[in-house]
Short mmCIF file of C-alpha atoms in Angstrom, two decimals:
data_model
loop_
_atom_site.label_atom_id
_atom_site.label_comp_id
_atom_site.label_asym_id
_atom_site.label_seq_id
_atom_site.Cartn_x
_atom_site.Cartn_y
_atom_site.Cartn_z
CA UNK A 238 -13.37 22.46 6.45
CA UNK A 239 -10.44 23.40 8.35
CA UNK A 240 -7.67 25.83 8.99
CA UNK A 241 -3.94 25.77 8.95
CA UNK A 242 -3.08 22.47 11.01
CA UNK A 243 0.09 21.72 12.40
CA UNK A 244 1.19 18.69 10.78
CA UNK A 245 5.06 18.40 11.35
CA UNK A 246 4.25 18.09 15.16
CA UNK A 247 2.50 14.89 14.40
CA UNK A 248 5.61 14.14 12.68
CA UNK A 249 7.58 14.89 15.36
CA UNK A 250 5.56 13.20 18.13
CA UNK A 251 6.08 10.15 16.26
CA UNK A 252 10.10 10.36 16.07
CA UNK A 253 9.80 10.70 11.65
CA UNK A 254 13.46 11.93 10.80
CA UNK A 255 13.20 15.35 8.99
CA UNK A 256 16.30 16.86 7.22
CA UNK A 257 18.66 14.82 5.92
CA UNK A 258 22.63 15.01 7.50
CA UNK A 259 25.11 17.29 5.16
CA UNK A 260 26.99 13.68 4.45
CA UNK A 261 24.11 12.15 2.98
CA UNK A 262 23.43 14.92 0.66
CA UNK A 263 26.69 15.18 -0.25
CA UNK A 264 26.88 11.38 -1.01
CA UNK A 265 23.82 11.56 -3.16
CA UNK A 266 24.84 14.77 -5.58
CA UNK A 267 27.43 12.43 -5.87
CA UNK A 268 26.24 9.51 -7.31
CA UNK A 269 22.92 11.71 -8.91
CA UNK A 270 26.13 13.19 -11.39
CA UNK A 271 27.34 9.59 -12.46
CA UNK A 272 24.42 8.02 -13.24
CA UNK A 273 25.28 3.90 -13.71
CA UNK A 274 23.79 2.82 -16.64
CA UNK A 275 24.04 -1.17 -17.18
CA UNK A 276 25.18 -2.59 -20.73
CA UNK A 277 21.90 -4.16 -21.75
CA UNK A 278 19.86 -1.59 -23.80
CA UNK A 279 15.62 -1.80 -23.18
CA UNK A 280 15.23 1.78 -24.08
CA UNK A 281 13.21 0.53 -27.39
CA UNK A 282 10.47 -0.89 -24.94
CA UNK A 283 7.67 1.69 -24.92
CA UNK A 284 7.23 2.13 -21.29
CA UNK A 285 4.77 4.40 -19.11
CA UNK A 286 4.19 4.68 -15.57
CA UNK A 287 1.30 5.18 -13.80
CA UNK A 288 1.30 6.71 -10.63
CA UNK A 289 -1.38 9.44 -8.88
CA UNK A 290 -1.41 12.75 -10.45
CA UNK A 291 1.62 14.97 -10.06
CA UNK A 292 3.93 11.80 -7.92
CA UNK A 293 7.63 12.53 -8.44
CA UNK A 294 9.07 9.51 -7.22
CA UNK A 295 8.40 6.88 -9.91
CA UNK A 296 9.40 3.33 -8.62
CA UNK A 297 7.79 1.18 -11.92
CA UNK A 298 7.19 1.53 -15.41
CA UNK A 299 4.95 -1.51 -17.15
CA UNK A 300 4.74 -2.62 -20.83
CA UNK A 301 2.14 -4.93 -21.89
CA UNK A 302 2.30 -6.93 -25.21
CA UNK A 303 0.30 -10.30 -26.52
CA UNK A 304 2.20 -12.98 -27.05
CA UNK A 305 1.28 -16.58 -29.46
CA UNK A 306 0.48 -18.08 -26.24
CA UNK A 307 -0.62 -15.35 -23.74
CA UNK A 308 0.57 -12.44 -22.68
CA UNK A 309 4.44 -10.38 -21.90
CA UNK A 310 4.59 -8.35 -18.96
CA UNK A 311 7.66 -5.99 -18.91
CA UNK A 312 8.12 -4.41 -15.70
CA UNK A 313 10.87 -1.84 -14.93
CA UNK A 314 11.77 -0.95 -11.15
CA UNK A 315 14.15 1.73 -10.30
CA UNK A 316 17.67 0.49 -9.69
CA UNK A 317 18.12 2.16 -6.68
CA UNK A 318 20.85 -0.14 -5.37
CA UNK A 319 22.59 0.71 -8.05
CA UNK A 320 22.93 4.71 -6.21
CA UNK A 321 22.89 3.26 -2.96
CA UNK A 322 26.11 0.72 -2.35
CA UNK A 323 25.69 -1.09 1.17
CA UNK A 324 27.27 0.44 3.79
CA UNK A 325 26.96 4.03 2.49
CA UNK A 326 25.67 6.84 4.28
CA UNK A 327 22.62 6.91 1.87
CA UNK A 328 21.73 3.65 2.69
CA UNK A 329 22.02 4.63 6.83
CA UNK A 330 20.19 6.86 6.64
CA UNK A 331 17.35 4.66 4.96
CA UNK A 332 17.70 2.19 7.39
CA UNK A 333 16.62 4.63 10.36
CA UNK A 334 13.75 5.91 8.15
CA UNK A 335 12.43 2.60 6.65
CA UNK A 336 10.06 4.71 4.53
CA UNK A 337 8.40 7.28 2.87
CA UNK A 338 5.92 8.75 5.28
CA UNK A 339 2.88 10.85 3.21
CA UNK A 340 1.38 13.84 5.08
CA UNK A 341 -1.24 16.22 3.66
CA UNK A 342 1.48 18.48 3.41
CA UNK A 343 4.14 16.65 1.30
CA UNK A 344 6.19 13.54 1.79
CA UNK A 345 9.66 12.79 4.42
CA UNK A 346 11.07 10.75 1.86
CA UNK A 347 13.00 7.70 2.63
CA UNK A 348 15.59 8.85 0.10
CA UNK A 349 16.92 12.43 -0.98
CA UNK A 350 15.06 13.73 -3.67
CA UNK A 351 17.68 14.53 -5.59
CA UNK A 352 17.44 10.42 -5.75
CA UNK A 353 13.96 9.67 -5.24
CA UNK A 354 12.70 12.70 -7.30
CA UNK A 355 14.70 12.77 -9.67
CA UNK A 356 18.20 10.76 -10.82
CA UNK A 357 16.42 7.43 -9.82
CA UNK A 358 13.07 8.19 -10.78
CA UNK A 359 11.41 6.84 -13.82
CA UNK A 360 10.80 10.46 -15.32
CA UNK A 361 9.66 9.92 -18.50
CA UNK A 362 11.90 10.38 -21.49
CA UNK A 363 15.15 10.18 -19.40
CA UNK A 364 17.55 7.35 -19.41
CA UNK A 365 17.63 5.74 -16.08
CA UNK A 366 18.49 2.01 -15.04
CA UNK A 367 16.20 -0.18 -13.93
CA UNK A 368 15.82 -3.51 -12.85
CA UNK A 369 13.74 -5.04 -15.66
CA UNK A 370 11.61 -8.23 -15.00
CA UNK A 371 10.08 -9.93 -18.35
CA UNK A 372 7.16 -12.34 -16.95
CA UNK A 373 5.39 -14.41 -19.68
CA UNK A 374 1.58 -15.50 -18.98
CA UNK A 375 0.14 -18.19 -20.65
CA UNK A 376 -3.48 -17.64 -21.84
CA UNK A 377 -5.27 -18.26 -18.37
CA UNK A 378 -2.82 -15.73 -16.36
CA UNK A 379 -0.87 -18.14 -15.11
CA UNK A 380 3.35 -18.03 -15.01
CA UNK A 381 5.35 -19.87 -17.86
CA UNK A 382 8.80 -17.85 -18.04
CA UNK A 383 10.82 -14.84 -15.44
CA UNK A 384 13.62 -12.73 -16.80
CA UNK A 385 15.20 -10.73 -14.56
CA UNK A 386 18.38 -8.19 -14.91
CA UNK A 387 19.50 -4.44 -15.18
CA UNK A 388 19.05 -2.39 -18.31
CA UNK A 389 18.73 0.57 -19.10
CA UNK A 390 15.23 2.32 -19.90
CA UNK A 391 13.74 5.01 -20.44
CA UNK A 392 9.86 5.91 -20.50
CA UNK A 393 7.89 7.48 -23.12
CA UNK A 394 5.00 8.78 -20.71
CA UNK A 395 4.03 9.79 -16.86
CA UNK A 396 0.21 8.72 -16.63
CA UNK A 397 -2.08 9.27 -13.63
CA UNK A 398 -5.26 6.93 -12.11
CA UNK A 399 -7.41 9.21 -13.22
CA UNK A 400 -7.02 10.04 -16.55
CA UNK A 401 -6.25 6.62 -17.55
CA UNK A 402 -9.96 5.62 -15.46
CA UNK A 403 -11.60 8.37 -18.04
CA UNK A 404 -9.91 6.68 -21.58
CA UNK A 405 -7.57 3.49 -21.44
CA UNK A 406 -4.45 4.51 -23.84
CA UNK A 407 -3.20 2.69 -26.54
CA UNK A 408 -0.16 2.00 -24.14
CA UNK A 409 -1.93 0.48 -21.95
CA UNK A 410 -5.12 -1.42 -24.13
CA UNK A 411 -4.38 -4.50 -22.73
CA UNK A 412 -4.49 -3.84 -18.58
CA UNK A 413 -8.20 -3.99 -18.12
CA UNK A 414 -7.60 -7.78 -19.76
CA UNK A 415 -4.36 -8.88 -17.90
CA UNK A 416 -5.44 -7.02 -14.69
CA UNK A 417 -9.31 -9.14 -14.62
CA UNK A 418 -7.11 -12.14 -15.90
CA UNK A 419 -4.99 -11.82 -12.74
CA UNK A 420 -7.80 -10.80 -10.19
CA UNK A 421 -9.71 -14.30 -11.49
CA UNK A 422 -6.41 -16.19 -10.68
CA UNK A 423 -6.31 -14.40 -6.89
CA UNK A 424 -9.32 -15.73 -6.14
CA UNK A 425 -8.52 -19.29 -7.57
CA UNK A 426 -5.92 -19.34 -4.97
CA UNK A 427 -7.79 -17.95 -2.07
CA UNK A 428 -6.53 -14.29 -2.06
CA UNK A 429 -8.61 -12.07 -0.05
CA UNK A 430 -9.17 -8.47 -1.25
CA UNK A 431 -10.91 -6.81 1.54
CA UNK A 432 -11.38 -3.23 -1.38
CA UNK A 433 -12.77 -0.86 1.41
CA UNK A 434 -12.52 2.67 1.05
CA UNK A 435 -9.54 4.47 2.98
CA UNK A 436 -9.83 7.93 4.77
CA UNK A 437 -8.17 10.58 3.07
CA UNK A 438 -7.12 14.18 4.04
CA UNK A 439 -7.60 16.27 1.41
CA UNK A 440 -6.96 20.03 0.50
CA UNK A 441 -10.26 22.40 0.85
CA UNK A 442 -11.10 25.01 -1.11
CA UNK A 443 -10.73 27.10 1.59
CA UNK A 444 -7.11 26.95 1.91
CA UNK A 445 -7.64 24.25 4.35
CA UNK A 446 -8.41 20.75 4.62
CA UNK A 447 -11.34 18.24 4.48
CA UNK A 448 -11.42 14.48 4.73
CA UNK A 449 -13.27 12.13 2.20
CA UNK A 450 -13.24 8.24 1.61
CA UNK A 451 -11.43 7.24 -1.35
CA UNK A 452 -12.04 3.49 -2.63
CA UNK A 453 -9.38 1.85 -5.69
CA UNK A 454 -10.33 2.43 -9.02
CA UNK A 455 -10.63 -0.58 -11.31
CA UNK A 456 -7.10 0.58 -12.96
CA UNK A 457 -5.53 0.96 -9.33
CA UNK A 458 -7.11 -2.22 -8.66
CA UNK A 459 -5.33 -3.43 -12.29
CA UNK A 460 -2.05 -2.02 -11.92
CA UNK A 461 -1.80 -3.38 -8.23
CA UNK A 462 -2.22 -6.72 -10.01
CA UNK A 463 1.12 -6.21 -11.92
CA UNK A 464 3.01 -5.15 -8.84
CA UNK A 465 1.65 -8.48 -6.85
CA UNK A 466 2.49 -10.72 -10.15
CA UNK A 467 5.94 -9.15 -9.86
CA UNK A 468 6.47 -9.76 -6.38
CA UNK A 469 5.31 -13.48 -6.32
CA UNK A 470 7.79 -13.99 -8.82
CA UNK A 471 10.20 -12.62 -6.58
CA UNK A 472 8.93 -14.70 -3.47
CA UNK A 473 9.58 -17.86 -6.07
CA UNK A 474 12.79 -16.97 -7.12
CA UNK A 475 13.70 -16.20 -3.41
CA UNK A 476 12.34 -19.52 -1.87
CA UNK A 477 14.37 -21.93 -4.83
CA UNK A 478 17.30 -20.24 -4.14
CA UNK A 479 17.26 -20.40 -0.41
CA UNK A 480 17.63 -17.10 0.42
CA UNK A 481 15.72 -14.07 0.79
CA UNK A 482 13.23 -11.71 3.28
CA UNK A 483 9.19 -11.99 1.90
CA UNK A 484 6.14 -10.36 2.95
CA UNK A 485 3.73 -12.77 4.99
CA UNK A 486 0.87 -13.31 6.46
CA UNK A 487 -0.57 -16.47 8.01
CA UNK A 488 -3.34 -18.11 6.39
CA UNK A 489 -6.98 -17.18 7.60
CA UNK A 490 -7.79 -18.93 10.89
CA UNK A 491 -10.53 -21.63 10.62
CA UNK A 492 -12.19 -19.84 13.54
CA UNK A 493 -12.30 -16.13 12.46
CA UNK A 494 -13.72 -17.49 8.83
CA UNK A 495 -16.60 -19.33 11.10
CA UNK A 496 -17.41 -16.63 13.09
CA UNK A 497 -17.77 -14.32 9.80
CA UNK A 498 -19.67 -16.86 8.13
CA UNK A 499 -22.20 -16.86 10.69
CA UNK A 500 -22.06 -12.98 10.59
CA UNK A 501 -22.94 -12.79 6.61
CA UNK A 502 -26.91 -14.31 7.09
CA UNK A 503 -27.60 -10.89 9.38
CA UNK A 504 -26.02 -9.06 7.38
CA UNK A 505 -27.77 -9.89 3.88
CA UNK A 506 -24.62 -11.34 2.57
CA UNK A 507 -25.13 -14.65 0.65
CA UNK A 508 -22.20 -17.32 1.56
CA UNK A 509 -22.37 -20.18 -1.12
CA UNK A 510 -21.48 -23.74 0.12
CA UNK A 511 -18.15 -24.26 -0.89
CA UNK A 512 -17.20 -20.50 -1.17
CA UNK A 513 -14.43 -19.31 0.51
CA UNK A 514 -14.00 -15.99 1.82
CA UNK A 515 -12.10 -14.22 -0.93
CA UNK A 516 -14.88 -15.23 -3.66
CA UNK A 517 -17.69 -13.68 -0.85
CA UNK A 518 -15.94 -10.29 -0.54
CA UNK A 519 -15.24 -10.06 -4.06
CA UNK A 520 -18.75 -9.53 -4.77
CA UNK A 521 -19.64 -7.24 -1.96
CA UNK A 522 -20.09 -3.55 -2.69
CA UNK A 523 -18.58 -1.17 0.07
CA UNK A 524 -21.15 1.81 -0.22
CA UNK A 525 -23.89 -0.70 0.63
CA UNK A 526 -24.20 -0.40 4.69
CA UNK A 527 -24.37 -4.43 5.70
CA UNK A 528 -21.68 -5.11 3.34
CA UNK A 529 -19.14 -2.09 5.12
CA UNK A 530 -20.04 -3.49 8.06
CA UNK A 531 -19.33 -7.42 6.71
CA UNK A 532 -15.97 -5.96 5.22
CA UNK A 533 -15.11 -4.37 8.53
CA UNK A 534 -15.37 -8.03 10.27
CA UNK A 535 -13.19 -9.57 7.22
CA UNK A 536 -10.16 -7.14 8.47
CA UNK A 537 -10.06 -9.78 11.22
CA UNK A 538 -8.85 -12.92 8.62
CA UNK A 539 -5.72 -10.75 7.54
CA UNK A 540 -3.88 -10.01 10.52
CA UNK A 541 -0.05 -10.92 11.55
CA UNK A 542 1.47 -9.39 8.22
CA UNK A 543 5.51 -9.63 8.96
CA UNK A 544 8.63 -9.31 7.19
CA UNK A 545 10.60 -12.60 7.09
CA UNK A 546 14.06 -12.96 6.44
CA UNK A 547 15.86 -16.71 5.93
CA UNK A 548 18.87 -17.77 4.42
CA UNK A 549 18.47 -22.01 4.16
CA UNK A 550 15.55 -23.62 5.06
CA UNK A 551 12.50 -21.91 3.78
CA UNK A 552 10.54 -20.20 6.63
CA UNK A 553 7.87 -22.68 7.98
CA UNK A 554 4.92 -20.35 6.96
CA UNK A 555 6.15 -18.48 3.66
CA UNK A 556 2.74 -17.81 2.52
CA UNK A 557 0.81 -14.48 2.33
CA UNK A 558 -2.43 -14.85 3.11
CA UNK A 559 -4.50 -11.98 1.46
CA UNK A 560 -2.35 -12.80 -1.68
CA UNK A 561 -2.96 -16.55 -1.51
CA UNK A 562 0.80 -17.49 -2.37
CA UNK A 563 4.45 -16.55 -1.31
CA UNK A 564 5.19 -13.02 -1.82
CA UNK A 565 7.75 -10.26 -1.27
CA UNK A 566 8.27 -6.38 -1.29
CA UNK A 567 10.20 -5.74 -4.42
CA UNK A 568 8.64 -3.14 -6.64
CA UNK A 569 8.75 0.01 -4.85
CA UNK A 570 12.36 0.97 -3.61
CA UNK A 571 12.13 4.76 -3.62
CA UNK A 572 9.49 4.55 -1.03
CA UNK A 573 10.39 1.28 0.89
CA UNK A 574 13.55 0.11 2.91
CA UNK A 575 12.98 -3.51 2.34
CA UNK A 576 12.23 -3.39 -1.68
CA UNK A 577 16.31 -2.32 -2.61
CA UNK A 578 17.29 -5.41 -0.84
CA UNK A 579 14.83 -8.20 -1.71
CA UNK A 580 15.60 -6.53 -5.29
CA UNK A 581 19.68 -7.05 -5.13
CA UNK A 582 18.85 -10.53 -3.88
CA UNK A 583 16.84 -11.27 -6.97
CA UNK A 584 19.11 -9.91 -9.33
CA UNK A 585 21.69 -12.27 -7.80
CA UNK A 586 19.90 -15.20 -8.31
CA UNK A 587 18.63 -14.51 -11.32
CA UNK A 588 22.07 -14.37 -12.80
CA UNK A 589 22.60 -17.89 -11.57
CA UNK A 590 24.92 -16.25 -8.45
CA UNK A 591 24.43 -15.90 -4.97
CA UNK A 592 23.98 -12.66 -3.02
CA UNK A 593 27.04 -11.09 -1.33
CA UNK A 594 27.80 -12.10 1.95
CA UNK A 595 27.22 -8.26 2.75
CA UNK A 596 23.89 -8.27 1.31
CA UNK A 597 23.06 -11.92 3.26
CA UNK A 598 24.05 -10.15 6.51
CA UNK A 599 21.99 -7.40 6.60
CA UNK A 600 18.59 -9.44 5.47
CA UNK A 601 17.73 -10.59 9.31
CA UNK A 602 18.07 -7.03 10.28
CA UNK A 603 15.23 -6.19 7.90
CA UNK A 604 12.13 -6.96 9.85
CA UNK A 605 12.78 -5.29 12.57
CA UNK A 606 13.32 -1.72 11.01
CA UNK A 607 10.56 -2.35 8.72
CA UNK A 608 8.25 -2.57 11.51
CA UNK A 609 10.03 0.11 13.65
CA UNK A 610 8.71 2.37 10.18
CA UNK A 611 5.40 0.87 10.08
CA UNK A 612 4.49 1.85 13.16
CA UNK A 613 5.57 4.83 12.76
CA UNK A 614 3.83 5.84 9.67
CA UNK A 615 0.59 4.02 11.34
CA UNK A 616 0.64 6.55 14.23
CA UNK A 617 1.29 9.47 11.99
CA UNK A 618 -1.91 8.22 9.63
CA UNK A 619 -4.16 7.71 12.27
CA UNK A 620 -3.16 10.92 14.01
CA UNK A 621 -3.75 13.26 11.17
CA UNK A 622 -7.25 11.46 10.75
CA UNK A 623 -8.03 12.40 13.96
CA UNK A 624 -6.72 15.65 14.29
CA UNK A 625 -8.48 16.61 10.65
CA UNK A 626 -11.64 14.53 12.03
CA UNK A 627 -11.75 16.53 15.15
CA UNK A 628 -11.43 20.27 13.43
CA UNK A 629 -13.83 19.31 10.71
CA UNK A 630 -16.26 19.17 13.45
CA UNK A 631 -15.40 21.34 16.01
CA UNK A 632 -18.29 23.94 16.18
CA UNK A 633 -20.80 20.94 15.86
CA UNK A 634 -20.96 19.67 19.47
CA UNK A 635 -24.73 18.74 20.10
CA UNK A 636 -25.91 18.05 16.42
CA UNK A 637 -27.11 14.83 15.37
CA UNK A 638 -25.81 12.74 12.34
CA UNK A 639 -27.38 10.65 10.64
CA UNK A 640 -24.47 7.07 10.87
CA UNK A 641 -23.96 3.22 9.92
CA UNK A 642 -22.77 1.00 12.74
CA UNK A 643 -19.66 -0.90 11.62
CA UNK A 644 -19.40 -3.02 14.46
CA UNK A 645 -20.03 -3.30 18.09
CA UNK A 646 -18.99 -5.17 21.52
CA UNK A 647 -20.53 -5.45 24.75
CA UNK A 648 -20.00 -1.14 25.79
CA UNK A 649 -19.68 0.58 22.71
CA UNK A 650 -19.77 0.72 18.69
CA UNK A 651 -17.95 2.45 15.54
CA UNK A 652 -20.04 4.38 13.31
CA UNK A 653 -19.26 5.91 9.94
CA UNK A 654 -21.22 8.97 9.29
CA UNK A 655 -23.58 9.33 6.75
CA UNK A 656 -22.55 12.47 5.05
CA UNK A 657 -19.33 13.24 6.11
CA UNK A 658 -15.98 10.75 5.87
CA UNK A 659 -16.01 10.43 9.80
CA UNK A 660 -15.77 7.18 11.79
CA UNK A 661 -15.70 6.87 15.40
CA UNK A 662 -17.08 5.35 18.86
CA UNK A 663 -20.08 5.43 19.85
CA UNK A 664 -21.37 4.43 23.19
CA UNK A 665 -23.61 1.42 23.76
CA UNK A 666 -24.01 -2.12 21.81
CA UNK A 667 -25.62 -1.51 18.49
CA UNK A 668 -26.51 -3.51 15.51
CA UNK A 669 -23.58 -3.78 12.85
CA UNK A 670 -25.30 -2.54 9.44
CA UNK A 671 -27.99 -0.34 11.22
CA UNK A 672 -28.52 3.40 10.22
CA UNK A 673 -28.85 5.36 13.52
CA UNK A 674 -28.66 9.07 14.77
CA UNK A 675 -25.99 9.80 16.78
CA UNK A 676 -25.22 13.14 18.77
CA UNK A 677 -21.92 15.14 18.62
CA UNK A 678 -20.69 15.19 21.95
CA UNK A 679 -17.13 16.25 21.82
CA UNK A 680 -14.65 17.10 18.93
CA UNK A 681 -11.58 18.98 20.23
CA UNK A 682 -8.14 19.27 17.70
CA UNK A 683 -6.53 20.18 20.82
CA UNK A 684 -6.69 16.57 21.86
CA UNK A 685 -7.28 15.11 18.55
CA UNK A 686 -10.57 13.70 20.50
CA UNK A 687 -14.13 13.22 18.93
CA UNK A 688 -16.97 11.47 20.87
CA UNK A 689 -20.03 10.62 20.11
CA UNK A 690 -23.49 9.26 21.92
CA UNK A 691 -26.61 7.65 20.15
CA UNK A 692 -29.51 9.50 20.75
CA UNK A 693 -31.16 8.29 23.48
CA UNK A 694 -28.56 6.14 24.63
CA UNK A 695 -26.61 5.96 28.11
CA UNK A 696 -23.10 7.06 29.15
CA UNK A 697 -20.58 8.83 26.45
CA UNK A 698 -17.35 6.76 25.47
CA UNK A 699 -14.65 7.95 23.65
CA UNK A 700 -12.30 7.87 20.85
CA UNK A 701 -9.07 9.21 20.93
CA UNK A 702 -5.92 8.84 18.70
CA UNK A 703 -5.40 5.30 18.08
CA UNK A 704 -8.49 3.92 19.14
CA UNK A 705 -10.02 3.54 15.72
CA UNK A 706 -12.70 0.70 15.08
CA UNK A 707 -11.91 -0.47 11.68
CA UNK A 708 -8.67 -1.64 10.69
CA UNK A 709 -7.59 -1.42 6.91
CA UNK A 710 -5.20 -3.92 5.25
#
């Protein structure tokens, strides 16, 4: 457990923009009193959102019905561009922040709240536009028919992950169906799901804070499905018209998928003939110590993730890799730059128009402040890990823990600890999948530092901020 950490100078250090300027919340008590509600009228579709427990800032709100021939997904996104006109010290603002950025201790949200938390939030049982996509499904899972325009809607209930992981509601009877239906299709087009767990800081009850490893529940893992539906639809609708900005990520290289098929054999992971690597992972279970450390070595087939804008040609590579089709960011917009403006550019097209000259100007821009915020919110995650890491240990220098080894080069290795959500260096080559002991040698929050040594071993390397041996996608 830990004390009172100081988690706004990790905010800080990384340059995360804190209040927002009088103008900008000015401009958005503004527009939070008018609220723009379009003509056509969804508010008889029984929406819900789902969304962790006690989340404010509700981007989408899903309806799921059975059709003669498959299946009708409504999905409703917040309209923010329809607070947020271009040019407008609201949408500034968002530009220089890019994101929301999560901290143990609350969110810097990429909007105001009075926005984000509120007026364009899907609250349940308030009116509120949306952008509403209608996607039919025939009865395989596959794409027959995209509507796409504003309405306004208004939904009948907040749900959370976990309560709807204890009892599936009546609302929502037919996600465990569409959501398998749609993970089967994934890996018929190559996607690759790497599903490890994710280090998590979370409150002790001490007062302070601890840090576990959280994998996705099946309905995360369900409800992600609708979001990724929703944005290849937009990727589609993006690419015909010729305009656009999409989420990709080259295809798996040839070598990488060699190199981790030769891995599986030592790590008792069985590689069909003919498999590819999305079908392998897919049956892997993360708590099992060979698999982690399998899983670990897939993170290397999904790297090179980029916003790309075009207006024209297509780009050559328009493709997302770990999706296994074209795909773009449009279903989160009170938490992401990028989503308001790949969203305006599908409502456009949809309509059978073409985006504003405005709107086609500021796509190229995209990319880079998306990955000005990424980076960002990357240093910020991995230095509260480390700083949490580090306190949760301090005290402990010289015990020995009982670890897996995740992987390991020529000098050193990353372990996982057995019994507490840890993962660091360790000095010397070990074997990926092993259980070993290895001795606390350092962990000081000062210098969010923690090093360890395996018994027995040679000289101590470290791990500092940023120096992490896994990488999540």
């Amino acid at each position: 457990m830990s004390g009172p950490l100081d988690f706004a100078a990790i905010r800080a250090e990384a340059g995360v923009p804190d209040e927002f300027p009088a103008d900008v919340l000015a401009e958005a008590d503004r527009v939070a009193a008018d609220l723009p509600l379009p003509d056509h009228d969804a508010t008889d579709l029984p929406l819900v959102t789902i969304d962790p427990a006690g989340a404010r800032d509700l981007d989408q709100a899903v309806h799921l019905a059975r059709t003669a021939s498959g299946y009708r997904v409504s999905y409703a996104i917040a309209d923010v561009g329809a607070f947020v006109p271009l040019g407008s010290a609201i949408d500034v603002e968002a530009r220089r922040r890019g994101q929301t950025v999560y901290s143990p201790d609350g969110r810097t949200p990429l909007h105001p709240p009075q926005l984000s938390e509120r007026a364009a939030s899907l609250l349940p049982g308030q009116l509120r536009p949306a952008a509403l996509w209608t996607i039919d499904l025939d009865a395989d899972g596959e794409v027959t028919a995209v509507d796409l325009r504003r309405a306004r809607v208004r939904s009948r209930a907040q749900l959370d992950y976990e309560s709807v992981g204890a009892q599936v509601p009546a609302e929502l009877e037919l996600l465990p169906e569409i959501g398998r239906l749609l993970q089967a299709r994934a890996r018929d087009r190559g996607a690759i799901e790497l599903g490890t767990p994710s280090q998590e800081v979370e409150p002790g009850p001490d007062g302070g804070w601890t840090i576990a490893f959280r994998g996705q529940s099946d309905v995360e893992g369900w409800n992600a499905q609708i979001s990724l539906l929703t944005g290849r639809c937009a990727a589609r609708l993006m690419l015909d018209g010729g305009v656009g900005v999409l989420r990709t990520l080259p295809p798996a290289d040839p070598g990488a998928v060699d190199t981790l098929r030769r891995l599986a054999p030592g790590l008792g992971v069985d590689w069909p003939d003919g498999a590819g690597p999305g079908d392998v992972i897919a049956g892997l279970d993360p708590s099992r110590p060979r698999h982690a450390a399998f899983l670990d070595a897939a993170a290397s087939l999904l790297r090179g993730a980029a916003y790309t804008a075009f207006d024209g040609p297509p780009p050559a590579q328009p493709g997302h890799g770990g999706v296994g089709a074209p795909y773009a960011h449009v279903t989160a917009p009170l938490r992401r730059l990028v989503d308001r403006f790949g969203t305006e550019v599908c409502l456009a097209l949809a309509a059978g128009e073409q985006p504003s000259a405005e709107l086609r100007a500021a796509l190229p821009e995209l990319p880079g402040l998306m990955a000005a915020s990424d980076r960002r919110t990357r240093e910020v995650e991995r230095a509260v890990i480390d700083l949490v890491e580090a306190t949760v240990l301090a005290g402990r220098v010289g015990e020995v823990f009982d670890a897996v080894v995740l992987d390991a080069d020529e000098k050193r290795s990353t372990v996982v600890l057995s019994d507490l959500a840890v993962q660091a260096r360790c000095d010397g080559r070990l074997t990926p999948g092993a259980r070993v002991s290895v001795r606390l040698v350092t962990a000081d929050p000062a210098t969010r530092t923690v090093r360890f040594a395996a018994t027995g071993n040679g000289p101590i390397i470290g791990h500092r901020r940023g120096q992490k041996g896994c990488s999540q996608s």
